PDB file of C-alpha atoms in Angstrom:
ATOM      1  CA  MET A 860      36.096 -86.116  17.229  1.00 30.00           C
ATOM      2  CA  ALA A 861      32.349 -86.301  17.918  1.00 35.00           C
ATOM      3  CA  LYS A 862      30.358 -87.722  14.976  1.00 37.00           C
ATOM      4  CA  ILE A 863      28.551 -85.375  13.137  1.00 38.00           C
ATOM      5  CA  THR A 864      25.080 -86.727  12.846  1.00 39.00           C
ATOM      6  CA  LYS A 865      23.651 -84.088  10.496  1.00 43.00           C
ATOM      7  CA  ILE A 866      26.087 -82.561   7.823  1.00 47.00           C
ATOM      8  CA  VAL A 867      24.617 -79.137   8.054  1.00 42.00           C
ATOM      9  CA  GLU A 868      25.463 -78.703  11.548  1.00 46.00           C
ATOM     10  CA  VAL A 869      29.237 -78.440  10.393  1.00 50.00           C
ATOM     11  CA  ALA A 870      28.271 -75.024   9.425  1.00 40.00           C
ATOM     12  CA  ASN A 871      27.646 -74.077  13.003  1.00 44.00           C
ATOM     13  CA  ASP A 872      30.917 -75.208  14.275  1.00 49.00           C
ATOM     14  CA  ASP A 873      33.041 -72.650  15.903  1.00 45.00           C
ATOM     15  CA  GLU A 874      36.269 -74.431  15.116  1.00 48.00           C
ATOM     16  CA  ASP A 875      38.867 -72.317  13.470  1.00 47.00           C
ATOM     17  CA  LEU A 876      39.425 -73.067   9.605  1.00 43.00           C
ATOM     18  CA  ASP A 877      42.395 -74.971   8.393  1.00 42.00           C
ATOM     19  CA  ASP A 878      45.556 -72.773   8.273  1.00 39.00           C
ATOM     20  CA  ASP A 879      46.530 -73.865   4.823  1.00 39.00           C
ATOM     21  CA  PHE A 880      43.047 -73.201   3.264  1.00 35.00           C
ATOM     22  CA  GLU A 881      42.145 -69.682   1.999  1.00 34.00           C
ATOM     23  CA  ILE A 882      38.669 -69.132   0.959  1.00 30.00           C
ATOM     24  CA  GLY A 883      38.819 -65.721  -0.176  1.00 36.00           C
ATOM     25  CA  GLY A 884      37.372 -62.321   0.810  1.00 38.00           C
ATOM     26  CA  ASP A 885      37.832 -60.766   4.186  1.00 39.00           C
ATOM     27  CA  GLY A 886      36.092 -63.336   6.226  1.00 39.00           C
ATOM     28  CA  GLY A 887      33.418 -60.727   7.556  1.00 38.00           C
ATOM     29  CA  SER A 888      30.590 -61.305   5.010  1.00 42.00           C
ATOM     30  CA  ASP A 889      27.760 -63.541   5.682  1.00 53.00           C
ATOM     31  CA  ASP A 890      27.958 -64.417   1.955  1.00 57.00           C
ATOM     32  CA  LEU A 891      30.884 -66.766   2.766  1.00 69.00           C
ATOM     33  CA  ASP A 892      29.168 -68.777   5.324  1.00 81.00           C
ATOM     34  CA  GLY A 893      28.800 -71.914   2.811  1.00 87.00           C
ATOM     35  CA  LEU A 894      32.518 -71.702   2.076  1.00 91.00           C
ATOM     36  CA  ARG A 895      33.523 -71.606   5.774  1.00 92.00           C
ATOM     37  CA  ALA A 896      31.235 -74.868   6.273  1.00 93.00           C
ATOM     38  CA  VAL A 897      33.112 -76.512   3.599  1.00 94.00           C
ATOM     39  CA  ALA A 898      36.478 -75.472   4.923  1.00 93.00           C
ATOM     40  CA  ARG A 899      35.386 -76.776   8.295  1.00 93.00           C
ATOM     41  CA  LEU A 900      34.278 -80.062   6.529  1.00 95.00           C
ATOM     42  CA  ALA A 901      37.768 -80.235   4.898  1.00 93.00           C
ATOM     43  CA  LYS A 902      39.249 -80.297   8.635  1.00 93.00           C
ATOM     44  CA  LEU A 903      36.590 -82.921   9.819  1.00 92.00           C
ATOM     45  CA  VAL A 904      37.589 -85.316   7.036  1.00 94.00           C
ATOM     46  CA  GLY A 905      41.016 -85.653   8.334  1.00 90.00           C
ATOM     47  CA  GLY A 906      40.018 -87.075  11.250  1.00 92.00           C
ATOM     48  CA  LEU A 907      37.213 -89.387  10.361  1.00 95.00           C
ATOM     49  CA  PRO A 908      37.407 -93.136  11.254  1.00 95.00           C
ATOM     50  CA  TRP A 909      37.394 -94.301   7.467  1.00 97.00           C
ATOM     51  CA  PHE A 910      36.607 -97.788   7.080  1.00 97.00           C
ATOM     52  CA  SER A 911      36.806 -98.453  10.677  1.00 96.00           C
ATOM     53  CA  ALA A 912      33.536-100.627  10.816  1.00 96.00           C
ATOM     54  CA  VAL A 913      33.447-102.317   7.323  1.00 95.00           C
ATOM     55  CA  GLY A 914      32.708-105.892   7.653  1.00 91.00           C
ATOM     56  CA  ARG A 915      30.534-105.494  10.828  1.00 95.00           C
ATOM     57  CA  PRO A 916      26.782-106.018  11.210  1.00 95.00           C
ATOM     58  CA  LEU A 917      24.827-103.140   9.995  1.00 95.00           C
ATOM     59  CA  SER A 918      23.128-101.034  12.678  1.00 96.00           C
ATOM     60  CA  LYS A 919      19.725 -99.926  12.726  1.00 96.00           C
ATOM     61  CA  ALA A 920      20.852 -96.082  12.177  1.00 96.00           C
ATOM     62  CA  GLN A 921      23.097 -97.297   9.389  1.00 97.00           C
ATOM     63  CA  LEU A 922      20.291 -99.301   7.658  1.00 96.00           C
ATOM     64  CA  ALA A 923      18.075 -96.400   8.084  1.00 96.00           C
ATOM     65  CA  ASP A 924      20.632 -93.956   6.453  1.00 97.00           C
ATOM     66  CA  ALA A 925      21.068 -96.484   3.694  1.00 97.00           C
ATOM     67  CA  GLU A 926      17.498 -96.646   2.961  1.00 96.00           C
ATOM     68  CA  GLY A 927      16.916 -92.850   3.024  1.00 96.00           C
ATOM     69  CA  TYR A 928      19.921 -92.564   0.608  1.00 96.00           C
ATOM     70  CA  ILE A 929      18.833 -94.968  -1.920  1.00 95.00           C
ATOM     71  CA  ALA A 930      15.336 -93.889  -1.817  1.00 96.00           C
ATOM     72  CA  GLY A 931      16.208 -90.429  -2.089  1.00 95.00           C
ATOM     73  CA  LEU A 932      18.037 -91.386  -5.309  1.00 93.00           C
ATOM     74  CA  GLY A 933      14.927 -92.695  -6.605  1.00 93.00           C
ATOM     75  CA  PHE A 934      15.289 -96.528  -5.840  1.00 92.00           C
ATOM     76  CA  PRO A 935      12.849 -97.271  -3.015  1.00 88.00           C
ATOM     77  CA  GLY A 936      12.462-101.020  -2.270  1.00 83.00           C
ATOM     78  CA  ILE A 937      16.026-101.873  -3.276  1.00 90.00           C
ATOM     79  CA  GLY A 938      17.602-104.394  -0.812  1.00 94.00           C
ATOM     80  CA  ILE A 939      20.644-103.640   1.251  1.00 95.00           C
ATOM     81  CA  ALA A 940      23.286-106.243   1.922  1.00 94.00           C
ATOM     82  CA  GLY A 941      26.186-106.142   4.257  1.00 94.00           C
ATOM     83  CA  VAL A 942      29.631-107.025   2.702  1.00 94.00           C
ATOM     84  CA  GLU A 943      31.640-109.274   4.884  1.00 93.00           C
ATOM     85  CA  ASP A 944      35.263-108.513   4.045  1.00 94.00           C
ATOM     86  CA  TRP A 945      37.629-106.782   1.775  1.00 93.00           C
ATOM     87  CA  LEU A 946      37.948-109.813  -0.699  1.00 90.00           C
ATOM     88  CA  ALA A 947      34.062-109.584  -1.030  1.00 91.00           C
ATOM     89  CA  ALA A 948      34.159-105.969  -1.528  1.00 90.00           C
ATOM     90  CA  SER A 949      36.242-106.072  -4.288  1.00 87.00           C
ATOM     91  CA  HIS A 950      33.906-108.954  -5.962  1.00 84.00           C
ATOM     92  CA  ALA A 951      30.995-106.547  -5.457  1.00 81.00           C
ATOM     93  CA  ALA A 952      32.734-103.575  -6.910  1.00 76.00           C
ATOM     94  CA  GLN A 953      33.432-105.697 -10.033  1.00 76.00           C
ATOM     95  CA  ALA A 954      30.006-107.524 -10.440  1.00 74.00           C
ATOM     96  CA  PRO A 955      29.077-107.916 -13.919  1.00 69.00           C
ATOM     97  CA  ASP A 956      25.342-106.607 -13.074  1.00 67.00           C
ATOM     98  CA  TRP A 957      26.785-103.451 -11.382  1.00 66.00           C
ATOM     99  CA  GLY A 958      24.195-100.876 -12.756  1.00 66.00           C
ATOM    100  CA  ASP A 959      24.839 -97.250 -13.472  1.00 78.00           C
ATOM    101  CA  ASP A 960      21.220 -96.136 -12.955  1.00 86.00           C
ATOM    102  CA  TRP A 961      22.016 -94.950  -9.677  1.00 86.00           C
ATOM    103  CA  TRP A 962      25.258 -93.365 -10.719  1.00 87.00           C
ATOM    104  CA  GLN A 963      23.486 -91.244 -13.065  1.00 93.00           C
ATOM    105  CA  ALA A 964      20.932 -90.343 -10.371  1.00 94.00           C
ATOM    106  CA  GLU A 965      23.728 -89.165  -8.306  1.00 95.00           C
ATOM    107  CA  GLU A 966      25.365 -87.173 -11.195  1.00 96.00           C
ATOM    108  CA  GLN A 967      21.915 -85.333 -12.071  1.00 97.00           C
ATOM    109  CA  MET A 968      21.785 -84.670  -8.205  1.00 97.00           C
ATOM    110  CA  ARG A 969      25.273 -83.279  -8.085  1.00 97.00           C
ATOM    111  CA  LYS A 970      24.764 -81.056 -11.117  1.00 97.00           C
ATOM    112  CA  SER A 971      21.686 -79.630  -9.303  1.00 96.00           C
ATOM    113  CA  LEU A 972      23.334 -78.954  -6.133  1.00 96.00           C
ATOM    114  CA  LEU A 973      26.447 -77.285  -7.947  1.00 97.00           C
ATOM    115  CA  ASP A 974      23.986 -74.875  -9.673  1.00 97.00           C
ATOM    116  CA  GLU A 975      22.738 -74.029  -6.194  1.00 96.00           C
ATOM    117  CA  ALA A 976      26.032 -73.634  -4.760  1.00 96.00           C
ATOM    118  CA  LEU A 977      26.885 -71.410  -7.504  1.00 96.00           C
ATOM    119  CA  LEU A 978      24.265 -69.033  -6.873  1.00 95.00           C
ATOM    120  CA  LEU A 979      25.406 -68.706  -3.236  1.00 94.00           C
ATOM    121  CA  ASN A 980      29.071 -68.335  -3.435  1.00 94.00           C
ATOM    122  CA  PRO A 981      31.808 -67.316  -5.847  1.00 94.00           C
ATOM    123  CA  GLU A 982      32.754 -69.716  -8.442  1.00 95.00           C
ATOM    124  CA  HIS A 983      36.362 -69.830  -8.103  1.00 94.00           C
ATOM    125  CA  ASP A 984      36.384 -69.780  -4.203  1.00 94.00           C
ATOM    126  CA  LEU A 985      33.824 -72.745  -4.364  1.00 96.00           C
ATOM    127  CA  MET A 986      35.939 -74.807  -6.771  1.00 96.00           C
ATOM    128  CA  VAL A 987      38.957 -74.494  -4.569  1.00 95.00           C
ATOM    129  CA  ALA A 988      37.000 -75.530  -1.574  1.00 95.00           C
ATOM    130  CA  LEU A 989      35.584 -78.436  -3.191  1.00 96.00           C
ATOM    131  CA  GLU A 990      38.959 -79.694  -4.575  1.00 96.00           C
ATOM    132  CA  HIS A 991      40.512 -79.206  -1.113  1.00 95.00           C
ATOM    133  CA  VAL A 992      37.672 -81.322   0.822  1.00 97.00           C
ATOM    134  CA  SER A 993      38.081 -84.375  -1.872  1.00 96.00           C
ATOM    135  CA  THR A 994      41.693 -84.390  -2.133  1.00 96.00           C
ATOM    136  CA  ARG A 995      42.192 -84.140   1.670  1.00 96.00           C
ATOM    137  CA  ALA A 996      39.287 -87.050   2.254  1.00 97.00           C
ATOM    138  CA  SER A 997      41.160 -89.138  -0.712  1.00 96.00           C
ATOM    139  CA  GLU A 998      44.408 -89.092   0.987  1.00 95.00           C
ATOM    140  CA  LYS A 999      43.248 -89.922   4.259  1.00 96.00           C
ATOM    141  CA  ALA A1000      40.818 -92.778   3.205  1.00 97.00           C
ATOM    142  CA  PHE A1001      43.551 -94.203   1.058  1.00 97.00           C
ATOM    143  CA  ASP A1002      45.826 -94.699   4.254  1.00 96.00           C
ATOM    144  CA  ARG A1003      42.912 -96.001   6.332  1.00 96.00           C
ATOM    145  CA  ALA A1004      41.746 -98.380   3.647  1.00 96.00           C
ATOM    146  CA  THR A1005      45.360 -99.554   3.258  1.00 96.00           C
ATOM    147  CA  ALA A1006      45.584-100.366   6.826  1.00 95.00           C
ATOM    148  CA  SER A1007      42.123-101.788   7.159  1.00 95.00           C
ATOM    149  CA  ALA A1008      42.584-104.213   3.948  1.00 94.00           C
ATOM    150  CA  ALA A1009      46.353-105.143   5.059  1.00 94.00           C
ATOM    151  CA  LYS A1010      44.818-106.669   8.250  1.00 93.00           C
ATOM    152  CA  GLN A1011      43.072-109.056   5.946  1.00 92.00           C
ATOM    153  CA  GLY A1012      45.782-109.838   3.768  1.00 91.00           C
ATOM    154  CA  VAL A1013      44.371-107.709   1.015  1.00 90.00           C
ATOM    155  CA  SER A1014      46.718-105.340  -0.855  1.00 89.00           C
ATOM    156  CA  ASP A1015      44.940-104.798  -4.293  1.00 89.00           C
ATOM    157  CA  PRO A1016      45.860-101.160  -5.496  1.00 91.00           C
ATOM    158  CA  ALA A1017      42.887-100.943  -7.649  1.00 90.00           C
ATOM    159  CA  LEU A1018      40.501-101.767  -4.634  1.00 91.00           C
ATOM    160  CA  LEU A1019      42.405 -99.373  -2.459  1.00 93.00           C
ATOM    161  CA  GLN A1020      41.829 -96.673  -5.080  1.00 94.00           C
ATOM    162  CA  VAL A1021      38.171 -97.176  -5.440  1.00 92.00           C
ATOM    163  CA  ALA A1022      37.703 -97.141  -1.742  1.00 95.00           C
ATOM    164  CA  ALA A1023      39.779 -93.848  -1.538  1.00 96.00           C
ATOM    165  CA  GLY A1024      37.998 -92.387  -4.671  1.00 96.00           C
ATOM    166  CA  ALA A1025      34.427 -93.208  -3.110  1.00 96.00           C
ATOM    167  CA  ALA A1026      35.461 -91.397  -0.093  1.00 97.00           C
ATOM    168  CA  ALA A1027      36.734 -88.420  -1.977  1.00 97.00           C
ATOM    169  CA  GLN A1028      33.440 -88.366  -3.795  1.00 97.00           C
ATOM    170  CA  ALA A1029      31.089 -88.599  -0.793  1.00 97.00           C
ATOM    171  CA  ALA A1030      33.079 -85.946   0.938  1.00 97.00           C
ATOM    172  CA  TYR A1031      32.754 -83.578  -2.453  1.00 98.00           C
ATOM    173  CA  GLN A1032      28.959 -84.293  -2.418  1.00 97.00           C
ATOM    174  CA  ALA A1033      28.535 -83.468   1.237  1.00 97.00           C
ATOM    175  CA  ALA A1034      30.533 -80.312   0.622  1.00 97.00           C
ATOM    176  CA  LEU A1035      27.974 -79.342  -1.970  1.00 96.00           C
ATOM    177  CA  VAL A1036      25.071 -79.896   0.544  1.00 97.00           C
ATOM    178  CA  LEU A1037      26.818 -77.445   2.655  1.00 95.00           C
ATOM    179  CA  ALA A1038      27.655 -74.726   0.042  1.00 96.00           C
ATOM    180  CA  ALA A1039      24.079 -74.953  -1.231  1.00 95.00           C
ATOM    181  CA  ASP A1040      22.907 -74.441   2.226  1.00 92.00           C
ATOM    182  CA  GLY A1041      21.195 -78.116   1.618  1.00 90.00           C
ATOM    183  CA  ASP A1042      18.841 -80.273   3.985  1.00 89.00           C
ATOM    184  CA  ALA A1043      20.407 -82.529   6.664  1.00 90.00           C
ATOM    185  CA  GLU A1044      18.306 -85.339   5.264  1.00 93.00           C
ATOM    186  CA  HIS A1045      19.754 -84.752   1.791  1.00 96.00           C
ATOM    187  CA  PRO A1046      20.664 -88.199   0.097  1.00 97.00           C
ATOM    188  CA  PHE A1047      24.373 -87.060  -0.264  1.00 97.00           C
ATOM    189  CA  ALA A1048      24.269 -86.141   3.678  1.00 97.00           C
ATOM    190  CA  LEU A1049      22.832 -89.474   4.495  1.00 97.00           C
ATOM    191  CA  LYS A1050      25.539 -91.116   2.518  1.00 97.00           C
ATOM    192  CA  PHE A1051      28.249 -89.204   4.045  1.00 97.00           C
ATOM    193  CA  ARG A1052      26.965 -90.281   7.339  1.00 97.00           C
ATOM    194  CA  LEU A1053      27.598 -93.878   6.254  1.00 97.00           C
ATOM    195  CA  PHE A1054      31.169 -92.781   5.615  1.00 97.00           C
ATOM    196  CA  GLU A1055      31.436 -91.189   9.086  1.00 96.00           C
ATOM    197  CA  ALA A1056      30.311 -94.354  10.604  1.00 96.00           C
ATOM    198  CA  GLY A1057      33.236 -96.265   9.129  1.00 97.00           C
ATOM    199  CA  ARG A1058      31.269 -97.815   6.118  1.00 97.00           C
ATOM    200  CA  LEU A1059      32.024 -98.181   2.454  1.00 97.00           C
ATOM    201  CA  PRO A1060      28.818 -98.016   0.226  1.00 95.00           C
ATOM    202  CA  LEU A1061      29.717-100.138  -2.777  1.00 92.00           C
ATOM    203  CA  GLY A1062      26.653 -99.000  -5.113  1.00 88.00           C
ATOM    204  CA  ILE A1063      23.803-100.996  -6.627  1.00 89.00           C
ATOM    205  CA  THR A1064      24.011-104.418  -8.268  1.00 85.00           C
ATOM    206  CA  GLY A1065      20.970-105.886  -9.582  1.00 83.00           C
ATOM    207  CA  ASN A1066      18.359-105.174  -6.800  1.00 88.00           C
ATOM    208  CA  THR A1067      20.703-104.866  -4.067  1.00 91.00           C
ATOM    209  CA  PHE A1068      22.761-101.900  -2.362  1.00 93.00           C
ATOM    210  CA  ASN A1069      26.098-103.235  -1.415  1.00 93.00           C
ATOM    211  CA  LEU A1070      27.382-101.800   1.927  1.00 96.00           C
ATOM    212  CA  PHE A1071      30.619-102.554   3.300  1.00 96.00           C
TER     213      PHE A1071
END
């Protein structure tokens, strides 16, 4: 599957929706465009190469996306560090100086996007769509994380759940961008592109954004 470099392009994908996902309505209203885009994203996440590039050198495009993401959250100038393997990823995720400022910034951004999305989409259908995306991403990402970590002799259930949870959150956030008719360079879109590229963002510790 071709990589979608701009998350809002999902909205223009002519691929059929998942057979097991219902967005409500008769399917003929432009008011449902956001929900259709979210449904297509749910289909996309099933085939993403989750964590396929972890530990590899960061490309210029990935560095640019990471810089745009953290700057968009309000943390310009934060350094970006590549994480070398699953064991190091576990240590980074449990670092004592792990900060929650960036998480709070994400949460504020999430709430703002959700408010915008609710103005454009029926609440019940939107919540069902978001849950579908995050659940599908979590399931697929957990399987991929398990296989990737096993190659390095790592089988820590907590770490694998962290990876799957991060993927689910990123898919949910990307779905909100679509549902709110957001910009292709929105921080959540940039973050999702890192997952699309097979990476695992681990958050900010101290003055460093850790990217596996």
